[in-house]
XYZ file of N, CA and C in Angstrom:
384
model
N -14.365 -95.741 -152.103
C -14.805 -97.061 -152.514
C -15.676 -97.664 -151.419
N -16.617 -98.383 -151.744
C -17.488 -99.068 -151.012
C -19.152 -98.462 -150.659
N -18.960 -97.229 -151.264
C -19.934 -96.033 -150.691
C -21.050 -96.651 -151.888
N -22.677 -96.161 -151.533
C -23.532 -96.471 -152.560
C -23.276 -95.942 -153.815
N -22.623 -94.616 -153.787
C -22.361 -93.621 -155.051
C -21.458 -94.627 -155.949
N -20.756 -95.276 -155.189
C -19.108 -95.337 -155.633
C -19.632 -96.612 -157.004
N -20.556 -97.573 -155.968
C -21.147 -99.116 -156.095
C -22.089 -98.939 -157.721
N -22.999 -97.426 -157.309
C -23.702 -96.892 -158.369
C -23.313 -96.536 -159.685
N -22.120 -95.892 -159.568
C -21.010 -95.104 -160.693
C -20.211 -96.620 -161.390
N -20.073 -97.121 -160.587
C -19.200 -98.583 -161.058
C -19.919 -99.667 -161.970
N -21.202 -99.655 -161.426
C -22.623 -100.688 -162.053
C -22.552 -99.661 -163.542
N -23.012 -98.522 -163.245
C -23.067 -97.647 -164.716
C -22.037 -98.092 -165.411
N -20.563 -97.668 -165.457
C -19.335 -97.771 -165.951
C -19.500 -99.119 -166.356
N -19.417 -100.080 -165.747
C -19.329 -101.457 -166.544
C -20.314 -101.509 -167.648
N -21.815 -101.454 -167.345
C -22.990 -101.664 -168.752
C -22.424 -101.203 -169.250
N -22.198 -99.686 -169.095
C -21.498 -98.884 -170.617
C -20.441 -99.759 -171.293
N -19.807 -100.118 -170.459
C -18.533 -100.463 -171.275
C -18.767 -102.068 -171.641
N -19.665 -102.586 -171.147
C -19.822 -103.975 -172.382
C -20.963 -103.914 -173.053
N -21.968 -102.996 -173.244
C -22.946 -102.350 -174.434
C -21.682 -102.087 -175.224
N -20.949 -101.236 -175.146
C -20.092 -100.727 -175.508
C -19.405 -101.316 -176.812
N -18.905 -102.484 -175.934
C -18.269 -103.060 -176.720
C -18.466 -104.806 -177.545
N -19.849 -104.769 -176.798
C -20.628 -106.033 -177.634
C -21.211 -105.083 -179.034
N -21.861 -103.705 -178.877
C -22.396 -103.537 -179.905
C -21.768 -102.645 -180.718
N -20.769 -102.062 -180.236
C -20.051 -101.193 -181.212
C -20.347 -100.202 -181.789
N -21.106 -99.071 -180.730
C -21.520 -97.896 -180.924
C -20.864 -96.634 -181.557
N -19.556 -96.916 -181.453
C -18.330 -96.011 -182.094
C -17.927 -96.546 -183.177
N -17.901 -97.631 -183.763
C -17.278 -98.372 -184.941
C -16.484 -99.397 -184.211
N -15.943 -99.502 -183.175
C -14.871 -100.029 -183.094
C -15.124 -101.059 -181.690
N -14.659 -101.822 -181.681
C -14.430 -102.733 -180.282
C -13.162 -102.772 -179.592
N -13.142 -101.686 -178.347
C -11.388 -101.797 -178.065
C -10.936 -102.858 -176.969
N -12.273 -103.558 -176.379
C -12.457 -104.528 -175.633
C -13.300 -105.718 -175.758
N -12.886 -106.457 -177.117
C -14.145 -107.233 -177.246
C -14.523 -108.661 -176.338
N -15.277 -109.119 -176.417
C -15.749 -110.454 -175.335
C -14.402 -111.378 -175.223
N -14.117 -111.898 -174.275
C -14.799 -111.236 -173.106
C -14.145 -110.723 -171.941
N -13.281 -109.260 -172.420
C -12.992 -107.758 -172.059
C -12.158 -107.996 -171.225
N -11.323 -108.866 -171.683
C -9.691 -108.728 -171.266
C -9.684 -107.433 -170.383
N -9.591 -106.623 -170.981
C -9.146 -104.870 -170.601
C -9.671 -104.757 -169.294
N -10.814 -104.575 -169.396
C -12.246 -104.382 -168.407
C -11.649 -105.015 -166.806
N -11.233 -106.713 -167.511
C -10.314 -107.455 -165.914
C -9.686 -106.736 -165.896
N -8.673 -106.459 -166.469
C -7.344 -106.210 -166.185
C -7.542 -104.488 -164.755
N -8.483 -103.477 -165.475
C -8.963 -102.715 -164.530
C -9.355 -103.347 -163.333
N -10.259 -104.045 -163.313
C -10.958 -104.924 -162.222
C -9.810 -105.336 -161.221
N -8.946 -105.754 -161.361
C -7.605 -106.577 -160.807
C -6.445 -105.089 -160.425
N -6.650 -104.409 -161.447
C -5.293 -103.344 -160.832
C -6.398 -102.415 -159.583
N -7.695 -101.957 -159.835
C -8.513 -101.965 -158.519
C -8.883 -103.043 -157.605
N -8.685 -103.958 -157.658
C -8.607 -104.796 -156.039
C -7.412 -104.890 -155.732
N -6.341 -104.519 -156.362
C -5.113 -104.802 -155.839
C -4.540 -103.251 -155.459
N -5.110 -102.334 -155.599
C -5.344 -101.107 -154.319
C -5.858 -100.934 -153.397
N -7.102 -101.600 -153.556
C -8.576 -101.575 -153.045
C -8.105 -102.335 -151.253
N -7.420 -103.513 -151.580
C -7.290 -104.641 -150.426
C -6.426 -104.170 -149.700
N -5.247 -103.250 -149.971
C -4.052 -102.756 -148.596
C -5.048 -101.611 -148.054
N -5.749 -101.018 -149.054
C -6.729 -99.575 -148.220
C -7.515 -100.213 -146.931
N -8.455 -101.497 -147.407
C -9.048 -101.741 -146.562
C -8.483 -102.315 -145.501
N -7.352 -103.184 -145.508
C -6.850 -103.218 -144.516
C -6.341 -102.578 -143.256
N -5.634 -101.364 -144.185
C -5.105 -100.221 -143.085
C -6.164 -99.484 -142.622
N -7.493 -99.111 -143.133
C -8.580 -98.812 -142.850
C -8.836 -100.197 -141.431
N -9.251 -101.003 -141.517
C -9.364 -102.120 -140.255
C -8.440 -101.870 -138.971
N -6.989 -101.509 -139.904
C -5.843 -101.477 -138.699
C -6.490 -99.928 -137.722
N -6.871 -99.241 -138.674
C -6.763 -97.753 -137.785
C -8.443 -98.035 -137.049
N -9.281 -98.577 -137.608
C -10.691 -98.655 -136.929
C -10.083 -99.924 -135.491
N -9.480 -100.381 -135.600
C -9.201 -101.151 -134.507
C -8.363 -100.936 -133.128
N -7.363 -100.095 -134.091
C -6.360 -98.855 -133.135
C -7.555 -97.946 -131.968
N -8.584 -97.518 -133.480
C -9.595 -96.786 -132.184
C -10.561 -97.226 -131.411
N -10.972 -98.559 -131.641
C -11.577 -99.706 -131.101
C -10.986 -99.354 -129.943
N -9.724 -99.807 -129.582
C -8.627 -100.280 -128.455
C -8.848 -98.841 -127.314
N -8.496 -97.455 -128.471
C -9.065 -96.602 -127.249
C -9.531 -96.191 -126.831
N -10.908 -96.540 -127.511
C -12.321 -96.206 -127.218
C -12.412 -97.688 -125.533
N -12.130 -98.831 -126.158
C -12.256 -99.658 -124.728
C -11.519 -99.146 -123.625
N -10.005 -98.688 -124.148
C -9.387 -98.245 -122.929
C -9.660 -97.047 -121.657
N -10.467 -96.352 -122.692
C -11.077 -94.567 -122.236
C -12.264 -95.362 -121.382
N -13.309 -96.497 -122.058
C -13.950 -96.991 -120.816
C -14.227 -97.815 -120.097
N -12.711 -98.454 -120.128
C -12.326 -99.044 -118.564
C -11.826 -98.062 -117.898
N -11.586 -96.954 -118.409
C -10.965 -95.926 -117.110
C -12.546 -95.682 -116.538
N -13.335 -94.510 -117.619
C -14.796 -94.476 -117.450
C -15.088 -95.404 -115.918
N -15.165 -96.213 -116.144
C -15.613 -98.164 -115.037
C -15.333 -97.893 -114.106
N -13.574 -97.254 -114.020
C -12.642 -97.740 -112.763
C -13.083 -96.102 -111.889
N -13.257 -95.372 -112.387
C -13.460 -94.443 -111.744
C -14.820 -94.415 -111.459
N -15.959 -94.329 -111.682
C -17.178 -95.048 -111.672
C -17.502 -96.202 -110.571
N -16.358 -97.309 -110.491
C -16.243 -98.048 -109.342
C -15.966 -97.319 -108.527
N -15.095 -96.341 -108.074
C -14.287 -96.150 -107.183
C -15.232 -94.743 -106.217
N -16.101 -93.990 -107.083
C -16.568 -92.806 -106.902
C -18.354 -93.721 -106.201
N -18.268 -95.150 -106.883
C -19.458 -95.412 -105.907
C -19.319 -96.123 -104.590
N -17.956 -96.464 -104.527
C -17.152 -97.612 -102.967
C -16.816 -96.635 -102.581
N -16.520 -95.172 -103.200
C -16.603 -93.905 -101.832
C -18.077 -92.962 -101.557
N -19.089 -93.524 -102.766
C -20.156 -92.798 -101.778
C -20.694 -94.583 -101.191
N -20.263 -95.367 -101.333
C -21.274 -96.162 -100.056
C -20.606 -96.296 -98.495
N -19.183 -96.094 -98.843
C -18.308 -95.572 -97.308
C -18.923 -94.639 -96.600
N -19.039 -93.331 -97.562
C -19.999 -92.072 -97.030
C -20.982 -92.499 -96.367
N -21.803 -93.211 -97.201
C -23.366 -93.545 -96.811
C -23.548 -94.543 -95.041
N -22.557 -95.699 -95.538
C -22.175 -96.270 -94.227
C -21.921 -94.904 -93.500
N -20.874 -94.339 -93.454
C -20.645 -93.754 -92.091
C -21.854 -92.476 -91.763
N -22.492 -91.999 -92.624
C -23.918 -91.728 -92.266
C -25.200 -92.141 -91.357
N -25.219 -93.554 -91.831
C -25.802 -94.298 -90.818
C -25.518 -94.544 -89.688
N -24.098 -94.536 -89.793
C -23.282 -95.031 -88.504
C -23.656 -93.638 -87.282
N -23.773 -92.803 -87.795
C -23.847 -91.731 -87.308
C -25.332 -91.340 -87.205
N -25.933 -91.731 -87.751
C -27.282 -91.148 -87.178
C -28.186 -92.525 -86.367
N -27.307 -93.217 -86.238
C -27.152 -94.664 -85.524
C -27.227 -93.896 -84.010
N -26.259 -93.065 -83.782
C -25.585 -92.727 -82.716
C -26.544 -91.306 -82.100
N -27.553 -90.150 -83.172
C -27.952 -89.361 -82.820
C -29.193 -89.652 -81.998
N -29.670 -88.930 -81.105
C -30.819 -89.342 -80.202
C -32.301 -88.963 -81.242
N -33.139 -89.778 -80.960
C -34.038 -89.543 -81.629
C -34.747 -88.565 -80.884
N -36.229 -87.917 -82.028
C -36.742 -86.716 -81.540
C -37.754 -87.427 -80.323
N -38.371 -88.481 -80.245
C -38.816 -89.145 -78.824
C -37.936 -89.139 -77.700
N -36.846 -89.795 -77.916
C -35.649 -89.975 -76.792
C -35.763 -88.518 -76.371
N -35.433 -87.676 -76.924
C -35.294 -86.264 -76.539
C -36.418 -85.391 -75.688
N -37.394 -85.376 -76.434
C -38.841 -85.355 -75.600
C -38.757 -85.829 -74.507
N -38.879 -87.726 -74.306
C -38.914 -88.028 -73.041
C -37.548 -87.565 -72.017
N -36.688 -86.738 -72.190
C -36.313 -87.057 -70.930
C -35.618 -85.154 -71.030
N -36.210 -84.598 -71.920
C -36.742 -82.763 -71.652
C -37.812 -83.127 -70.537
N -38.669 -83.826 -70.917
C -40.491 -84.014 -69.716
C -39.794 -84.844 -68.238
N -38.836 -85.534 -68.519
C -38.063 -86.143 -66.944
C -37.255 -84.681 -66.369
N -36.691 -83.810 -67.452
C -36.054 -83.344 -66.600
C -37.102 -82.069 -65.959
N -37.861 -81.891 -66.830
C -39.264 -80.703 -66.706
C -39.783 -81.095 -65.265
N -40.430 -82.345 -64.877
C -41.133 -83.179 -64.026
C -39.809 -82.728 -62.824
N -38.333 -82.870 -63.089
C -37.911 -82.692 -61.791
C -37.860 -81.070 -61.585
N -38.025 -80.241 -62.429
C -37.832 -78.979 -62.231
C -39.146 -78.347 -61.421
N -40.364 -79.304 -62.005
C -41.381 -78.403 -60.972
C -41.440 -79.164 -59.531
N -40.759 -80.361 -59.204
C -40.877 -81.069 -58.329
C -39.726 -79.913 -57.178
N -38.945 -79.660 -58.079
C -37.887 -78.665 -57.026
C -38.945 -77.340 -56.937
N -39.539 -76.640 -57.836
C -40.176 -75.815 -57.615
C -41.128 -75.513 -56.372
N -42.458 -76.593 -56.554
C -42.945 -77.053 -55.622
C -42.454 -77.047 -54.202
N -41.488 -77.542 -54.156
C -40.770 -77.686 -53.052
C -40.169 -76.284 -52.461
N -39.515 -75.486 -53.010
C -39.246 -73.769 -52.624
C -40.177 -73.636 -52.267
N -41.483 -73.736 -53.634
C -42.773 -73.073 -52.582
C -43.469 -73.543 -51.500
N -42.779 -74.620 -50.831
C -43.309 -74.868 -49.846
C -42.939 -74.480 -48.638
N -40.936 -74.309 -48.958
C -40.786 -74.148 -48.102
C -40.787 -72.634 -47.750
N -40.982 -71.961 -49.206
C -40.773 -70.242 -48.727
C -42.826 -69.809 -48.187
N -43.496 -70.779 -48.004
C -44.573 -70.478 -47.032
C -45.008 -70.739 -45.797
């Protein structure tokens, strides 16, 4: 129920059945105006029709609930996997905070170079 087919088949079924029975295509009128019978169907289908849809609501809502619940977990882990890569990231920095840069390094390879030929120099002076 509710489907276009269902909506389609139902629109048919009714014309038929009050052509039916306004003009009396068979001889006979087993529902004449204005088609007692016809309600009475009408009424014993909404009075199926309304607990379906309900319990239909109850169970779309049931999965509502754990579809939200699956993503607040989704969230919480998601939070938690990015407050441990920005810890990471902090202590990354923190750490290359602390490494010597490739200048620092240079200058004081060339300080210690500068004292190595200064000692050099010096042997050769004194071994002449």
């Amino acid at each position: 129920m509710g489907t276009a087919k269902f909506l389609l088949y139902m629109t048919v079924f009714v014309i038929a059945w009050v052509v039916v029975n306004l003009v009396g295509l068979f001889g006979f009128r087993w529902d004449p105006y204005p088609f007692i019978l016809l309600n009475l169907f009408f009424s014993t289908q909404a009075s199926y029709a309304a607990p379906l849809i309900m319990l239909a609501q109850n169970r779309q809502e049931m999965r509502d609930k754990l579809s939200l619940d699956e993503d607040r977990e989704v969230a919480r882990q998601s939070r938690a996997d990015m407050d441990f890569l920005a810890r990471e990231i902090a202590a990354i920095r923190m750490a290359l905070g602390e490494l010597a840069t490739r200048d620092f390094v240079r200058g004081e390879l060339r300080g210690e170079l500068r004292d190595l030929e200064a000692r050099l120099n010096k042997v050769a002076e004194i071994d002449e």
